[in-house]
Short mmCIF file of C-alpha atoms in Angstrom, two decimals:
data_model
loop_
_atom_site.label_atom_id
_atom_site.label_comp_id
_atom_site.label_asym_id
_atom_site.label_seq_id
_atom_site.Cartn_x
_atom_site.Cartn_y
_atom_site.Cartn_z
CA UNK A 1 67.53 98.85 103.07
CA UNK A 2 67.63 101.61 100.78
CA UNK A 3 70.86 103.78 99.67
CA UNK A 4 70.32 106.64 102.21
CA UNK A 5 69.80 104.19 105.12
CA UNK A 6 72.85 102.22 104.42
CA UNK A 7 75.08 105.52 103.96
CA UNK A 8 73.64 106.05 107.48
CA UNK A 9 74.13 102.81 109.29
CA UNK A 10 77.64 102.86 107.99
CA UNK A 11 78.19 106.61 109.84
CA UNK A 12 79.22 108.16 106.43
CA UNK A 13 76.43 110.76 107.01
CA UNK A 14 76.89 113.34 109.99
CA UNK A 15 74.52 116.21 108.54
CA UNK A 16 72.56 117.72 105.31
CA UNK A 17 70.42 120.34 104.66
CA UNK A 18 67.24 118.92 103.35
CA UNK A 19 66.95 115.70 104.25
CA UNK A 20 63.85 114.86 103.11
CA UNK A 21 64.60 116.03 99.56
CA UNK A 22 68.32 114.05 99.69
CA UNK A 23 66.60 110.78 100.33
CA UNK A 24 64.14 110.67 97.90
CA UNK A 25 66.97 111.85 95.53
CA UNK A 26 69.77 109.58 96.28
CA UNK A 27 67.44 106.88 96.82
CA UNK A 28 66.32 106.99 93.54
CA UNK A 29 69.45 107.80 91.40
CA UNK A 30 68.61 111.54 90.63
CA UNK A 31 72.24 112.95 92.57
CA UNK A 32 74.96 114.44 90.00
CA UNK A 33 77.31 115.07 93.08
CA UNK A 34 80.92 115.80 93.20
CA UNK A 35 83.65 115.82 95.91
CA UNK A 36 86.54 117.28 95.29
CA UNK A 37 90.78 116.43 95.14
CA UNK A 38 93.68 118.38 95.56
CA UNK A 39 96.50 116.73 93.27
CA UNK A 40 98.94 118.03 95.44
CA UNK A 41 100.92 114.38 95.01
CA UNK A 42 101.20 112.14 92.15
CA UNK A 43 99.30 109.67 93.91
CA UNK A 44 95.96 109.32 96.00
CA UNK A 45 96.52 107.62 99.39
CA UNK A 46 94.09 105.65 101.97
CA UNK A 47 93.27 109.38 103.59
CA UNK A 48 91.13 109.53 100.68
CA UNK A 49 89.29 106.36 100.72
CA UNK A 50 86.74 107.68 102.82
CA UNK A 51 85.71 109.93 99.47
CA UNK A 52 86.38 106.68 97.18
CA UNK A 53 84.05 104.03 98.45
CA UNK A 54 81.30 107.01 99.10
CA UNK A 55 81.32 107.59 95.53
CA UNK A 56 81.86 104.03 94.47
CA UNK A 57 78.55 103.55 96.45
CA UNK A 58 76.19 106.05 95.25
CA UNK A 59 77.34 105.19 91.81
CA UNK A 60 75.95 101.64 92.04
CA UNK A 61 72.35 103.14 92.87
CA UNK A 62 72.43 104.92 90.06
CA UNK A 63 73.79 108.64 90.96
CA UNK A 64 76.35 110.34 88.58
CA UNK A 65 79.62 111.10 90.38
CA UNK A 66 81.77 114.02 89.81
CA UNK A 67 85.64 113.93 90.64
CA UNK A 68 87.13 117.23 90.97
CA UNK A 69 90.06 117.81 90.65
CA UNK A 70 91.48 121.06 92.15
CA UNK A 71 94.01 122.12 89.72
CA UNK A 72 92.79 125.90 89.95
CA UNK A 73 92.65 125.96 93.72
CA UNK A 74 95.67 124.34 94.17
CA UNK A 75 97.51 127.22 92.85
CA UNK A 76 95.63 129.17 95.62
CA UNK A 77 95.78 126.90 98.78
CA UNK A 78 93.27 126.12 101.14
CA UNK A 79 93.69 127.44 104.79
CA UNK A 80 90.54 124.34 105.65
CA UNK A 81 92.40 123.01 108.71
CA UNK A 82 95.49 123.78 108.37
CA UNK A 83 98.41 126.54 110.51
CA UNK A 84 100.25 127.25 107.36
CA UNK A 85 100.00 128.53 103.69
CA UNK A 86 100.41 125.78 101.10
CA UNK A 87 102.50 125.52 99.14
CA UNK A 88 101.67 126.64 95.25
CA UNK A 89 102.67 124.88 92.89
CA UNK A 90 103.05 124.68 89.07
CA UNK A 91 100.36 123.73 86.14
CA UNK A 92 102.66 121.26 84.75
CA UNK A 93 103.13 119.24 88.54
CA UNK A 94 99.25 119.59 88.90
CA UNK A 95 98.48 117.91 85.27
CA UNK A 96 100.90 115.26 85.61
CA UNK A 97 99.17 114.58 89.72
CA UNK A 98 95.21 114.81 87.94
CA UNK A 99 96.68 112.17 85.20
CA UNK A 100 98.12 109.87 87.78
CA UNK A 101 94.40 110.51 89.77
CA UNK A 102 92.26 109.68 87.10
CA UNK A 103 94.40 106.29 86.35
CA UNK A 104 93.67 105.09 90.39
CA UNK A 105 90.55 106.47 90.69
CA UNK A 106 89.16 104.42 87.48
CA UNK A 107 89.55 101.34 90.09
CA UNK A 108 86.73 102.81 92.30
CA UNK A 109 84.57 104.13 89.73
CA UNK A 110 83.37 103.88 86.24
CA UNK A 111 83.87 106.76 83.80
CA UNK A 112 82.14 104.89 80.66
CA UNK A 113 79.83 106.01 78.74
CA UNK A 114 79.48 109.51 80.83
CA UNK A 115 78.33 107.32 84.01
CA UNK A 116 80.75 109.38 86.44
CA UNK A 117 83.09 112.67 85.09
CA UNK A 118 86.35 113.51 86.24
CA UNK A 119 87.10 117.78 85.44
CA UNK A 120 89.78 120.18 86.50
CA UNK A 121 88.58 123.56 88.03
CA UNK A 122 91.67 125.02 86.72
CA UNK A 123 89.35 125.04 82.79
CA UNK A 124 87.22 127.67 84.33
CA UNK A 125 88.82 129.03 86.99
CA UNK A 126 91.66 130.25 85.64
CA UNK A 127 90.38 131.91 82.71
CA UNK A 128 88.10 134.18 84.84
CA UNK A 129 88.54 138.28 84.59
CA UNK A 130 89.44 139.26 87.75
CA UNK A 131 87.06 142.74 87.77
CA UNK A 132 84.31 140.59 86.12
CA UNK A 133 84.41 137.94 89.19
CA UNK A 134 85.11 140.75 91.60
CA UNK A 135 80.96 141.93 89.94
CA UNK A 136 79.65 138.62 89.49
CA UNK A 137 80.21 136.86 92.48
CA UNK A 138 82.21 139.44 95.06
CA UNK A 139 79.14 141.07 95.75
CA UNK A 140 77.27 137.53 96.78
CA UNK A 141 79.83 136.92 99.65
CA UNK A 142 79.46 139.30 103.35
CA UNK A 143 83.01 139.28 104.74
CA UNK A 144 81.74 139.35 107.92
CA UNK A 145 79.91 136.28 107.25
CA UNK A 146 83.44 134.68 105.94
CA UNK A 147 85.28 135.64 108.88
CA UNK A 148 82.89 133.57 111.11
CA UNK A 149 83.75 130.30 109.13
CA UNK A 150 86.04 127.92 110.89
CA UNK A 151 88.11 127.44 108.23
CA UNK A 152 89.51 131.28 108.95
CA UNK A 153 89.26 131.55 112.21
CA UNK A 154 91.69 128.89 112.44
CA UNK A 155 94.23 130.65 110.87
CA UNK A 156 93.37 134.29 112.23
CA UNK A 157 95.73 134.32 115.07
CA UNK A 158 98.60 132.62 112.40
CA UNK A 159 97.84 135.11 109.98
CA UNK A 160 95.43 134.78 107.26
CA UNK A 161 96.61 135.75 103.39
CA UNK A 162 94.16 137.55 100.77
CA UNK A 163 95.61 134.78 98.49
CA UNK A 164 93.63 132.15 101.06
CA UNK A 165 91.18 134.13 101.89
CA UNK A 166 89.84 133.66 98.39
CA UNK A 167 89.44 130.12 98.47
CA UNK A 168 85.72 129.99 99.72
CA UNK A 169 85.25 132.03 96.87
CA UNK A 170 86.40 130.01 94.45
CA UNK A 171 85.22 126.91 95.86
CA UNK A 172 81.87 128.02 95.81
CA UNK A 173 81.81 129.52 92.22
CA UNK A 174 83.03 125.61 91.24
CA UNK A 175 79.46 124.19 92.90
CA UNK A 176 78.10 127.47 90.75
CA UNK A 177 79.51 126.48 87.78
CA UNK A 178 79.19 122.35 87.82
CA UNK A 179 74.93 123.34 88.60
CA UNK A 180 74.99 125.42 85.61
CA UNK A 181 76.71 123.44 83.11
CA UNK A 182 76.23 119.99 84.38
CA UNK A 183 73.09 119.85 86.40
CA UNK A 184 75.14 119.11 89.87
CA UNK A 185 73.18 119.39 92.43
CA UNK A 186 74.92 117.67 95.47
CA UNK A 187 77.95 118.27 97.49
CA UNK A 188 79.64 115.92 99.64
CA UNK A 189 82.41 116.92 101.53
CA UNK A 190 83.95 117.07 105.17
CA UNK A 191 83.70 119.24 108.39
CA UNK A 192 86.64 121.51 107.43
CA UNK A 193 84.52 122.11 104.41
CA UNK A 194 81.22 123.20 105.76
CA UNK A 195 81.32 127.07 105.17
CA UNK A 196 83.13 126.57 101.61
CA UNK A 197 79.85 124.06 100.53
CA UNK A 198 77.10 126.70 102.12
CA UNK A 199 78.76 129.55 99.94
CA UNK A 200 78.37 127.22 97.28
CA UNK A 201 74.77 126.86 97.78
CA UNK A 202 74.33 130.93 98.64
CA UNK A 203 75.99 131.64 95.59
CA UNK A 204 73.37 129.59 93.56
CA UNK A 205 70.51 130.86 95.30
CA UNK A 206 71.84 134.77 94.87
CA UNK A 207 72.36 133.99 91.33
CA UNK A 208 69.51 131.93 90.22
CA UNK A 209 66.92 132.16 92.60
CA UNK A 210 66.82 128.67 93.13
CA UNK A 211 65.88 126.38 96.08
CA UNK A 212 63.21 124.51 94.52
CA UNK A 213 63.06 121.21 94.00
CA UNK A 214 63.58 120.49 90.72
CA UNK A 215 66.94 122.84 91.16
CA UNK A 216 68.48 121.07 94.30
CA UNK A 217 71.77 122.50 96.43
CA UNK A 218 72.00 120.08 98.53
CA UNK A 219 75.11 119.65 101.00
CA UNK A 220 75.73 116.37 102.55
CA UNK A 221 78.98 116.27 105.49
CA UNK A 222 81.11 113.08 105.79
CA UNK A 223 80.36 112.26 108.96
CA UNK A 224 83.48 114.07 110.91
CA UNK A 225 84.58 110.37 112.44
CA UNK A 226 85.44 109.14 109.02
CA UNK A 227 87.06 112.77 108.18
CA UNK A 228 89.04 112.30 110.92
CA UNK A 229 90.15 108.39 110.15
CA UNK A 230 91.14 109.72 106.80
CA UNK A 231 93.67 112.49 108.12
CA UNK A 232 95.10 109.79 111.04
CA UNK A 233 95.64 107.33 107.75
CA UNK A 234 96.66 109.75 105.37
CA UNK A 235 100.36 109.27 106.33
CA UNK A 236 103.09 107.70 103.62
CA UNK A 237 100.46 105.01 102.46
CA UNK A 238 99.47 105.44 98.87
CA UNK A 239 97.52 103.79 96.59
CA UNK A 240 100.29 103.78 93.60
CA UNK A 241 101.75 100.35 94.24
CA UNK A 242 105.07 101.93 93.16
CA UNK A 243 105.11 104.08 96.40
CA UNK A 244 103.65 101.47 99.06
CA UNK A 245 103.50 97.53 98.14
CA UNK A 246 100.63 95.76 97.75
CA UNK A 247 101.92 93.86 101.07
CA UNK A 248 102.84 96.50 102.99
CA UNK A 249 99.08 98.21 102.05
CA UNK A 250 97.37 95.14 103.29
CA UNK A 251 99.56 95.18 106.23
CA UNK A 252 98.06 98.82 106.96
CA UNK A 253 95.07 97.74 107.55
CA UNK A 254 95.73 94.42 108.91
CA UNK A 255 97.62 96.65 111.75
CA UNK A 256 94.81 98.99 112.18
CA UNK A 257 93.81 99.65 116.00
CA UNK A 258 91.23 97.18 117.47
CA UNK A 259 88.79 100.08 117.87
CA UNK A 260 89.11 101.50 114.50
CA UNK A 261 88.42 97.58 112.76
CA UNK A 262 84.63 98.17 112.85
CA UNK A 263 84.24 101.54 111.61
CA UNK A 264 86.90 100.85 108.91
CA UNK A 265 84.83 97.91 107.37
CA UNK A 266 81.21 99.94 107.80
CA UNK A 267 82.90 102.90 105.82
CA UNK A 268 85.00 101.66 103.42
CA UNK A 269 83.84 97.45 102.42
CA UNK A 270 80.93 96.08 100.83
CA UNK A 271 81.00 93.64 103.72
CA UNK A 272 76.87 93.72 104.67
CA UNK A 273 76.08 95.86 107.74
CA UNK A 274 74.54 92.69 109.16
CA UNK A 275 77.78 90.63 109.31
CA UNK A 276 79.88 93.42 110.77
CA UNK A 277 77.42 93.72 113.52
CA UNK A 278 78.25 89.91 114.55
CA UNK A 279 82.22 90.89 114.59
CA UNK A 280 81.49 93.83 117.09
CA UNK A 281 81.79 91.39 120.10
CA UNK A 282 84.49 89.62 118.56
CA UNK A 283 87.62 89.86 120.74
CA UNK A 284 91.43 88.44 120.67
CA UNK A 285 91.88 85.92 117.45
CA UNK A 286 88.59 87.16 116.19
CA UNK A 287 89.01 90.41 116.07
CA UNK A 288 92.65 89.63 113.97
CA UNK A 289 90.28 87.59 111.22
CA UNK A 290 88.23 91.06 111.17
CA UNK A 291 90.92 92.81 110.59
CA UNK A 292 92.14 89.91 108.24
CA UNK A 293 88.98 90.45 106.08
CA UNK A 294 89.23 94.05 106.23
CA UNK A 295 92.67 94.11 105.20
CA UNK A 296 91.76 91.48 101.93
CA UNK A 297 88.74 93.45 101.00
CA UNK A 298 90.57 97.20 100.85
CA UNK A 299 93.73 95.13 98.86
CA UNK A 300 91.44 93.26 96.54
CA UNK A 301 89.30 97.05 96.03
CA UNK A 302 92.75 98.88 95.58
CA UNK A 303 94.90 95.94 93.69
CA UNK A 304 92.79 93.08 92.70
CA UNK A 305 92.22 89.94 93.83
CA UNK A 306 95.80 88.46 93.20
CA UNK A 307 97.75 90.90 94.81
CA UNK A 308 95.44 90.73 97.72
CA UNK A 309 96.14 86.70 97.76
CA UNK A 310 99.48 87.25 97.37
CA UNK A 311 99.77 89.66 100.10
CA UNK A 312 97.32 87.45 101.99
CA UNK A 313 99.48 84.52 101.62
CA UNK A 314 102.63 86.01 102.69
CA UNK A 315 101.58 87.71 105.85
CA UNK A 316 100.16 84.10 106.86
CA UNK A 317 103.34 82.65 106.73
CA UNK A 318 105.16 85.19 108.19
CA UNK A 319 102.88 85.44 111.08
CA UNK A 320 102.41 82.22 111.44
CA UNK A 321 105.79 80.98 111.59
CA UNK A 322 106.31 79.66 108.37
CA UNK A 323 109.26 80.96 105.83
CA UNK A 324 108.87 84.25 104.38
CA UNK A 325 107.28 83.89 100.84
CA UNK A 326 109.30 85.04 97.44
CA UNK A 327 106.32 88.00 97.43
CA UNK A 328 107.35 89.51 100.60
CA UNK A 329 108.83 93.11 99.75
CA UNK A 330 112.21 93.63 98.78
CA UNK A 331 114.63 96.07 97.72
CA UNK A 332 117.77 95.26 95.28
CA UNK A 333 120.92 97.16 96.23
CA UNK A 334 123.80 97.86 94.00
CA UNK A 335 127.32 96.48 94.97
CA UNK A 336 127.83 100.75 95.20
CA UNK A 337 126.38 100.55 98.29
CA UNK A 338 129.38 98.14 99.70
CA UNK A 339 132.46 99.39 101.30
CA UNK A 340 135.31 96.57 101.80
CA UNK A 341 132.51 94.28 101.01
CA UNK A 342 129.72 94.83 103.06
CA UNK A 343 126.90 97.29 104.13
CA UNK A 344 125.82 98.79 107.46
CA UNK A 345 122.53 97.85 109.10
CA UNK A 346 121.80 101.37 109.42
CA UNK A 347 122.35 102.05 105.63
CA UNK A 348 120.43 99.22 104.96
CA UNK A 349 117.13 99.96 106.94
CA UNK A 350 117.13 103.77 104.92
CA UNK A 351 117.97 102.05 101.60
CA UNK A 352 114.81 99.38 102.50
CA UNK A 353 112.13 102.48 103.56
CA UNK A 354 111.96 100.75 106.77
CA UNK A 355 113.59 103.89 108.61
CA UNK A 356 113.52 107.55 107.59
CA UNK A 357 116.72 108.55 108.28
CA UNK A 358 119.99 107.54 109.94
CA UNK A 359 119.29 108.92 113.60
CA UNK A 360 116.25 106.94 112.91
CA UNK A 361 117.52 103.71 112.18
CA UNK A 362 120.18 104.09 114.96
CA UNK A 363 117.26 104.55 117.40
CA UNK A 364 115.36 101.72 116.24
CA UNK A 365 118.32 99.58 116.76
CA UNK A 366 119.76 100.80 119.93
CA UNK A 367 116.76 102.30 121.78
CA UNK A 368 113.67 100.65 120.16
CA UNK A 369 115.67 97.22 120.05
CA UNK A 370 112.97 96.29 117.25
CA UNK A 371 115.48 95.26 114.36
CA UNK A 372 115.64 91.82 113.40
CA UNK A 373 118.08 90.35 110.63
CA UNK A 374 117.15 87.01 109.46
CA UNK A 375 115.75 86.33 112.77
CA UNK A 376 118.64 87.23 115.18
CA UNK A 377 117.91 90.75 116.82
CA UNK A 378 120.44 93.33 116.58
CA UNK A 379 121.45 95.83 119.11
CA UNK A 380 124.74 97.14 117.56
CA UNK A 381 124.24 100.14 115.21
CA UNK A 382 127.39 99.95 114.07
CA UNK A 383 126.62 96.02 112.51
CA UNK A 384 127.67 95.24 109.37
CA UNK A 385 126.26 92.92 106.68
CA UNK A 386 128.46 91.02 104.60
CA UNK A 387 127.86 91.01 100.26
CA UNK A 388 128.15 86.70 100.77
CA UNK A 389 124.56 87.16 102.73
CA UNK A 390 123.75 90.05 100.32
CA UNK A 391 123.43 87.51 97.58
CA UNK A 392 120.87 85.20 96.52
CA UNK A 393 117.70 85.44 98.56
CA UNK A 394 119.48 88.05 100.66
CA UNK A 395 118.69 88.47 104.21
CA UNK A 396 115.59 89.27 105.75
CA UNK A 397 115.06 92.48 108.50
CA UNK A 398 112.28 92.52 110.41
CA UNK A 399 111.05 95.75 112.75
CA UNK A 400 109.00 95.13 115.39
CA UNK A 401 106.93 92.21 114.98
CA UNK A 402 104.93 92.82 112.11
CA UNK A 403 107.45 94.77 109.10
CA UNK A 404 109.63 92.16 106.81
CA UNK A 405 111.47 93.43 104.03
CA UNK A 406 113.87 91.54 102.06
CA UNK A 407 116.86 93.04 100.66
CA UNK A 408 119.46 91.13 98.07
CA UNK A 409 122.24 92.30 96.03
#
């Protein structure tokens, strides 16, 4: 099977422009491609696996990946998708987010030896002369042609800033400028990025003259299933281990919906197309192994093989009625927290993550009735837990049947 063929079996490819020319290419190593990150956070999360284990892919066959990081458009905003402006933020936040990126993305891909590049936009972009761009490149775009995208006429009726309205523009002068100085001649990208890509590949051909094969623009589209997988995961699960466990990340997936198990393991494992075509019929326990194996594989990718046994091993004996393992999560509270020595419930779900709020612990005791602590539910928000069960192991809440979290003076 070659590269292009697997991309395609495992639905990461919706659309391209040539694909004659992008088989023979990718098939063969000959792809410098990039994809592109905003680091607007300090860490990537699973939305952006999708963009990960594509890259982590073609770089096996030989293609040269490019991360980009958006640290010039983020000071702009994209409108791609979205009802309001973004918000801007500051050179320093968006070094210290491309630093944190680079560290997390090294897991998925190999920057040695010039084998895959990571660069900022923000070293060209920035230091562009407004007039000169306004010559060089204003006078390749046709408003009317802009206004058509999707990308703006989503955000027409909302209202539409000049600020945003530039961000085609600069996204395409960054496929301009990575063909020029580092022969990149693929784009890979997703549906809300379409029109930004073509502009990218008009701008080349208005500049340079060049469609020919030896200069390729080719764009390739995630196909807009796994686009829209990413946004549905992109929620508070991150790939800093810091910010979400290694259990509770394996847990993710482990919990992912029975329809979503096969696409998840064709887009994002190694696992071989031919064994995931065996699990499609697989129903009931089955179904939990795929999603067992799915889980494993994305933990062992993200954290290595010893978190992923770890996490493995825990959510086996929690599940299957065992005693929860010392490597379940846990949070340490500080006698602070106690009044007249003990701690509410309530407080103690916020201090643990596994509620958001007060109101929304209170709900998830009194309405939701999913709160668990060491095994006895609890229906009172107003319960108390005492510093004598605080100490030691601590006690153990559960939420629902699938969330334990261990919390200890």
């Amino acid at each position: 099977m070659t590269l292009y063929e697997e991309l395609t079996g495992r639905g990461l490819i919706a659309q391209v422009t040539d694909e004659e020319k992008v088989k023979e290419m990718i098939n063969n190593g000959k792809a410098t491609f990039y994809i592109g990150f905003d680091p607007t956070a300090d860490s990537l999360h699973v939305g952006h696996f999708m963009a990960l284990c594509l890259m982590r892919r073609m770089q096996k066959h030989g293609n040269r990946p490019i991360a980009l990081l958006g640290g010039g458009t983020a000071m702009i905003g994209d409108p791609s998708g979205k009802s309001d402006m973004r918000q801007m933020m500051t050179r320093e936040t968006i070094e210290h987010n491309a630093a944190c990126f680079k560290k997390q993305m090294s897991r998925f891909i190999d920057f040695s030896d010039g084998k895959a590049l990571m660069l900022n936009n923000a070293d060209w972009l920035l230091d562009l002369n407004y007039v000169e761009l306004l010559r060089e490149v204003g006078a390749c775009f046709s408003v009317n042609n802009m206004l058509r995208a999707e990308c703006y006429k989503q955000r027409m009726e909302r209202g539409l800033s000049f600020l945003e309205f530039n961000y085609m523009i600069m996204q395409s002068y960054d496929f301009y400028h990575l063909y020029q100085e580092y022969g990149c001649n693929f784009q890979f990208g997703g549906d809300d990025q379409w029109s930004n890509m073509l502009g990218g590949r008009e701008l080349i051909r208005r500049k340079l003259g060049k469609y020919d094969a030896e200069a390729m623009t080719i764009t390739l589209l995630l196909n807009s299933e796994g686009k829209k997988m990413g946004k549905t995961v992109s929620g508070a699960v991150w790939l800093d281990p810091e910010k979400t466990s290694p259990y509770d990340f394996y847990q993710y997936w482990r919990n992912v919906d029975d329809a979503d198990v096969i696409k998840c393991l064709k887009m994002l494992t190694d696992v071989p197309l031919e064994e995931i075509a065996k699990m499609e019929s697989w129903e009931g326990s089955q179904l939990n192994r795929a999603k067992e194996i799915l889980a494993y594989e994305l933990t062992n990718l993200v954290h290595g093989k010893e978190e992923a046994d770890k996490a493995q091993g825990t959510a086996r004996s929690l599940f299957g009625g065992g005693d929860a393992s010392a490597d379940m999560p846990e949070t340490r509270i500080s006698s602070e927290e106690l009044t007249d020595g003990s701690v509410g419930l309530v407080k103690l779900l916020v201090l643990s993550g596994l509620a958001s709020s007060n109101g929304d612990a209170r709900r998830s005791i009194t309405k939701d009735k999913c709160i668990s602590v060491d095994g006895e539910k609890i229906l009172d928000a107003a319960c108390q837990i005492p510093a004598e069960k605080l100490a030691g192991d601590g006690v153990v809440l559960r939420k629902g049947k699938k969330i334990y979290h261990r919390v200890h003076l």
